[in-house]
XYZ file of C-alpha atoms in Angstrom:
372
model
C 26.887 139.500 -34.187
C 23.873 141.529 -33.054
C 21.265 141.912 -35.779
C 21.966 145.014 -37.904
C 19.388 147.405 -39.304
C 21.016 147.658 -42.721
C 23.612 145.690 -44.716
C 25.217 147.626 -47.580
C 27.401 145.545 -49.924
C 30.602 147.542 -50.475
C 33.890 146.888 -52.306
C 37.127 147.065 -50.331
C 38.329 150.106 -52.241
C 39.603 153.333 -50.787
C 36.573 155.434 -51.741
C 34.081 153.125 -50.009
C 36.317 152.371 -47.011
C 37.021 156.079 -46.440
C 33.320 156.889 -46.800
C 32.419 154.392 -44.081
C 35.007 155.927 -41.757
C 33.537 159.393 -42.326
C 29.969 158.416 -41.431
C 28.612 159.766 -38.178
C 28.902 157.298 -35.259
C 25.107 157.139 -35.022
C 24.927 155.863 -38.619
C 27.916 153.506 -38.370
C 26.444 151.777 -35.325
C 23.186 150.907 -37.145
C 24.659 149.230 -40.199
C 26.935 146.231 -40.812
C 28.596 146.290 -44.243
C 29.250 143.243 -46.361
C 32.692 144.042 -47.759
C 33.867 142.286 -50.923
C 37.581 142.063 -51.674
C 38.022 142.654 -55.434
C 40.466 140.631 -57.513
C 43.954 142.092 -57.806
C 44.291 141.514 -61.534
C 42.768 139.649 -64.461
C 39.416 139.715 -66.273
C 36.068 140.502 -64.723
C 34.893 137.662 -62.500
C 31.650 135.846 -63.188
C 28.988 136.420 -60.575
C 28.757 133.533 -58.143
C 31.861 131.761 -59.460
C 35.162 131.636 -57.596
C 38.474 131.323 -59.449
C 40.341 128.029 -58.955
C 43.632 128.123 -57.044
C 46.408 129.479 -59.247
C 49.635 127.547 -58.590
C 51.612 130.202 -60.470
C 50.262 133.109 -58.400
C 52.960 135.230 -56.780
C 52.164 135.099 -53.080
C 54.470 137.995 -52.260
C 52.775 140.316 -54.783
C 49.312 139.350 -53.578
C 50.259 139.829 -49.934
C 51.865 143.219 -50.645
C 48.672 144.325 -52.420
C 46.104 142.751 -50.090
C 47.447 143.298 -46.569
C 47.490 147.137 -46.695
C 43.897 147.118 -48.000
C 42.782 144.811 -45.221
C 44.587 146.946 -42.646
C 42.811 150.095 -43.891
C 39.499 148.265 -43.630
C 40.251 147.085 -40.083
C 41.147 150.641 -39.064
C 38.003 152.124 -40.619
C 35.699 149.509 -39.065
C 37.214 150.183 -35.620
C 35.775 147.020 -34.112
C 32.275 147.450 -35.548
C 30.496 144.359 -36.947
C 30.319 143.429 -40.590
C 31.153 140.680 -43.048
C 34.042 140.188 -45.483
C 33.774 138.084 -48.650
C 37.248 137.116 -49.844
C 35.993 134.863 -52.640
C 38.018 136.657 -55.344
C 41.344 136.340 -53.518
C 41.111 133.412 -51.097
C 42.201 130.875 -53.734
C 45.658 132.491 -53.744
C 46.449 130.749 -50.486
C 50.037 131.919 -50.109
C 49.157 135.533 -50.779
C 45.902 135.847 -48.832
C 46.589 133.825 -45.679
C 48.420 136.612 -43.831
C 45.780 139.264 -44.592
C 42.856 136.999 -43.665
C 44.544 136.060 -40.388
C 44.930 139.735 -39.528
C 41.308 140.273 -40.467
C 39.897 137.687 -38.086
C 42.275 138.449 -35.203
C 42.204 142.270 -35.332
C 38.618 143.125 -36.252
C 35.028 142.324 -35.332
C 34.124 141.127 -38.815
C 32.821 137.752 -39.988
C 34.086 135.829 -43.019
C 31.814 134.688 -45.857
C 31.716 131.464 -47.837
C 29.300 129.951 -50.360
C 28.170 126.496 -51.516
C 29.866 126.581 -54.922
C 33.355 127.335 -53.653
C 36.277 124.959 -53.369
C 35.852 122.705 -50.339
C 39.381 123.427 -49.156
C 38.584 127.144 -49.113
C 35.265 126.515 -47.338
C 37.155 124.568 -44.676
C 39.749 127.337 -44.374
C 36.986 129.916 -43.830
C 35.381 127.694 -41.185
C 38.696 127.221 -39.391
C 39.299 130.964 -39.324
C 35.737 131.473 -38.094
C 36.419 129.024 -35.256
C 39.532 130.970 -34.276
C 37.631 134.268 -34.294
C 34.683 132.911 -32.314
C 32.348 135.109 -34.391
C 30.885 132.485 -36.681
C 30.554 132.527 -40.450
C 28.188 133.766 -43.170
C 26.894 131.833 -46.171
C 26.151 133.895 -49.267
C 23.606 132.456 -51.685
C 22.938 133.988 -55.111
C 19.205 134.140 -55.908
C 19.458 134.644 -59.667
C 17.060 131.736 -60.239
C 14.257 130.421 -58.032
C 15.951 128.038 -55.584
C 14.770 124.443 -55.514
C 15.187 121.367 -53.320
C 18.697 120.598 -54.671
C 19.794 124.067 -53.525
C 18.519 123.383 -50.005
C 20.286 120.002 -50.026
C 23.470 121.728 -51.182
C 23.147 124.299 -48.406
C 22.546 121.647 -45.745
C 25.561 119.685 -46.983
C 27.727 122.801 -46.652
C 26.484 123.471 -43.124
C 27.270 119.860 -42.234
C 30.826 120.182 -43.602
C 31.372 123.442 -41.747
C 30.590 121.725 -38.422
C 29.080 124.926 -37.045
C 25.691 125.357 -35.336
C 23.109 127.565 -37.114
C 23.289 129.983 -34.173
C 26.802 130.851 -35.442
C 25.781 131.133 -39.096
C 24.338 134.048 -41.072
C 22.461 133.533 -44.335
C 22.901 136.255 -46.953
C 20.466 135.905 -49.852
C 21.821 137.969 -52.743
C 19.188 138.869 -55.347
C 21.796 140.645 -57.488
C 20.697 143.314 -59.956
C 16.983 144.089 -59.863
C 15.239 145.376 -62.982
C 11.976 143.419 -62.630
C 10.686 143.934 -59.095
C 7.941 141.311 -59.259
C 10.231 138.678 -60.794
C 13.016 139.305 -58.294
C 10.455 139.454 -55.486
C 9.028 136.033 -56.340
C 12.518 134.503 -56.406
C 13.354 136.169 -53.094
C 10.155 134.889 -51.455
C 10.915 131.338 -52.615
C 14.436 131.699 -51.202
C 13.107 132.978 -47.887
C 10.561 130.159 -47.682
C 12.938 127.386 -48.732
C 16.356 128.501 -47.488
C 15.574 131.146 -44.891
C 13.397 128.738 -42.917
C 15.705 125.752 -43.405
C 17.626 126.353 -40.168
C 17.427 128.778 -37.233
C 19.989 131.149 -38.736
C 21.539 133.848 -36.569
C 20.729 136.494 -39.200
C 18.936 136.382 -42.566
C 19.795 139.204 -44.968
C 18.325 139.957 -48.393
C 20.488 142.217 -50.488
C 19.915 143.548 -54.004
C 21.261 146.275 -56.263
C 19.830 148.731 -58.758
C 22.621 151.259 -59.302
C 23.378 151.184 -63.031
C 26.456 149.938 -64.771
C 28.092 152.999 -66.273
C 28.918 151.451 -69.642
C 25.279 150.488 -70.140
C 23.879 153.816 -68.925
C 26.056 156.207 -70.910
C 27.195 155.554 -74.437
C 30.876 156.328 -74.700
C 31.411 159.629 -76.450
C 27.738 160.581 -76.633
C 27.639 164.250 -75.698
C 23.946 164.136 -74.858
C 24.176 161.123 -72.520
C 25.646 162.720 -69.400
C 22.796 162.476 -66.857
C 20.343 159.750 -65.901
C 17.643 159.020 -63.292
C 17.572 155.239 -62.844
C 14.914 153.905 -60.512
C 15.728 152.355 -57.154
C 14.345 148.926 -57.956
C 16.299 147.482 -55.026
C 14.294 149.601 -52.606
C 11.077 148.646 -54.407
C 12.006 144.961 -54.018
C 12.226 145.281 -50.242
C 8.874 147.095 -50.146
C 7.395 144.254 -52.223
C 8.760 141.626 -49.803
C 7.387 143.532 -46.826
C 3.893 143.551 -48.354
C 3.773 139.854 -49.259
C 5.769 138.455 -46.303
C 5.225 140.855 -43.386
C 5.946 138.053 -40.913
C 9.255 137.107 -42.591
C 10.995 140.395 -43.385
C 14.776 139.882 -43.776
C 17.420 142.453 -42.892
C 17.526 145.200 -45.542
C 20.546 145.074 -47.845
C 21.612 146.908 -51.003
C 24.743 147.752 -53.003
C 24.715 151.442 -52.070
C 25.794 153.431 -55.149
C 27.798 150.599 -56.723
C 26.798 148.253 -59.512
C 26.366 144.672 -58.266
C 29.372 143.544 -60.350
C 31.598 146.455 -59.348
C 33.681 144.343 -56.970
C 34.168 141.682 -59.677
C 36.482 144.046 -61.570
C 40.213 143.983 -60.923
C 41.770 146.899 -59.095
C 44.428 147.417 -61.785
C 42.136 148.271 -64.709
C 43.020 151.996 -64.535
C 46.345 151.555 -62.759
C 48.421 153.939 -64.873
C 46.411 157.088 -65.582
C 43.111 156.597 -63.767
C 39.707 156.558 -65.473
C 38.910 159.211 -68.114
C 35.585 159.956 -66.433
C 33.663 159.114 -63.291
C 30.136 159.193 -61.928
C 28.506 161.742 -59.672
C 25.912 159.892 -57.572
C 22.990 160.991 -55.440
C 20.145 158.937 -53.926
C 16.561 160.122 -53.838
C 13.454 158.420 -52.399
C 12.669 156.476 -55.559
C 15.548 157.022 -57.981
C 19.228 157.875 -58.270
C 20.699 160.971 -59.867
C 23.719 159.895 -61.926
C 25.981 162.110 -64.026
C 29.024 161.217 -66.091
C 31.807 163.713 -65.379
C 35.116 163.997 -67.246
C 38.457 163.893 -65.454
C 40.524 165.280 -68.325
C 40.350 167.781 -71.122
C 39.785 171.502 -71.421
C 37.299 172.989 -68.982
C 36.560 169.599 -67.407
C 36.328 171.230 -63.955
C 33.614 173.603 -65.204
C 31.679 170.610 -66.506
C 31.962 168.859 -63.148
C 30.605 171.912 -61.336
C 27.736 172.218 -63.808
C 26.758 168.622 -63.119
C 27.024 169.246 -59.372
C 24.564 172.137 -59.847
C 22.246 169.735 -61.683
C 22.211 167.573 -58.539
C 21.922 170.435 -56.055
C 19.024 172.036 -57.929
C 17.011 168.808 -58.173
C 13.931 168.534 -55.983
C 15.269 165.445 -54.178
C 18.421 167.227 -52.955
C 18.288 167.742 -49.187
C 19.004 171.379 -48.405
C 18.161 170.991 -44.723
C 16.648 168.593 -42.234
C 17.593 165.372 -40.473
C 18.341 163.475 -43.701
C 21.119 165.863 -44.670
C 24.675 164.530 -44.371
C 28.195 165.872 -44.829
C 27.907 164.888 -48.492
C 25.263 167.570 -49.117
C 27.686 170.189 -47.785
C 30.329 168.949 -50.206
C 27.972 168.951 -53.194
C 26.887 172.520 -52.531
C 30.497 173.673 -52.176
C 31.406 171.905 -55.418
C 28.446 173.403 -57.274
C 29.139 176.949 -56.069
C 32.938 176.890 -56.317
C 35.346 177.996 -59.013
C 38.588 176.597 -60.333
C 39.882 173.042 -59.992
C 40.239 172.939 -56.214
C 37.313 171.250 -54.494
C 35.772 169.775 -57.640
C 36.873 166.270 -56.694
C 37.812 163.202 -58.725
C 36.180 159.777 -59.309
C 37.254 158.479 -55.914
C 35.926 161.566 -54.148
C 32.638 161.399 -56.061
C 32.011 157.777 -55.124
C 33.002 158.575 -51.545
C 30.395 161.345 -51.327
C 27.846 159.084 -52.991
C 28.349 156.423 -50.339
C 28.221 158.875 -47.430
C 24.962 160.366 -48.678
C 23.348 157.026 -49.568
C 24.310 155.165 -46.389
C 23.211 158.050 -44.182
C 19.924 158.531 -45.998
C 18.940 154.850 -46.170
C 19.785 154.275 -42.502
C 17.621 157.211 -41.414
C 14.755 156.051 -43.627
C 14.912 152.569 -42.101
C 14.993 154.017 -38.598
C 11.840 156.040 -39.318
C 10.109 153.015 -40.841
C 11.016 150.950 -37.783
C 9.525 153.549 -35.506
C 6.373 153.597 -37.616
C 5.931 149.830 -37.327
C 5.878 149.897 -33.507
């Protein structure tokens, strides 16, 4: 895989997959997403932990759910590079094998594994990587400062995989950032200890700052409908660039998704859909986030009022090179009338991804030009 400019971590859900497919070719060709397959059912997964194989899992149900999602992803990627982390579903061997085989034989994407996962599943990922000829990625959580045992663990995994470092990518995942200096120090230790351990093909540092909705808006609080959370993930990368200018990893973030968004099962709103969703917009240093209802009297009018709140903010791009198709949609939503064109939670997250991915890619391109 050629080194990408930008690695957004995205869930394999229709809103994000559709958003990627709607990006301009110039943007798509400069980024390589890290896609995470969410669990089909069950409780929220713990970050960094993979579920054990479930002998009672219905392989037919899993395959019927997973294969169409993988096929949509393959179609949207259209041969472009990226990674896929199947950690939430790979333990259901009978149900995931068909979809993962299609993934590595019909796309240009690379599978992901991690040190803490079942050794049988690590071996399966390595075997599929050998078939694809595209190598493999190792994803390391950097929630604590890594130490020598972590480097020993990583070296042991590389030895078991029987793959040269030139076929391996290292993805350092800083998770949710709320303390830039603290996360930055952990990331620097990880870069020094793990990033320099082997001559990796690619070293990526990814982090997230988009808020978790339940923690940002109190349920039922009429006053808590808008927020301006800071882009600590962007600040983390700026911090790394200042203290390690000779060791800058590939820029990664979670776009406009919370870092645990892909740990939630797809069936949590299976019957009626969510009662509300988030409008999302990315500015230079903060996000604009609004909680919009999907039901109730006059809910469309409330959505349009929140769209006007975004459009009238000083960070909204009314013209210029940073404008994307999402800005057109937001203006049409803000100025429209009636239910048509006001969107729904899936549409809102789709527009959030289009705007964020386009904007961040263009910012990184300008910064790259400025460093020459």
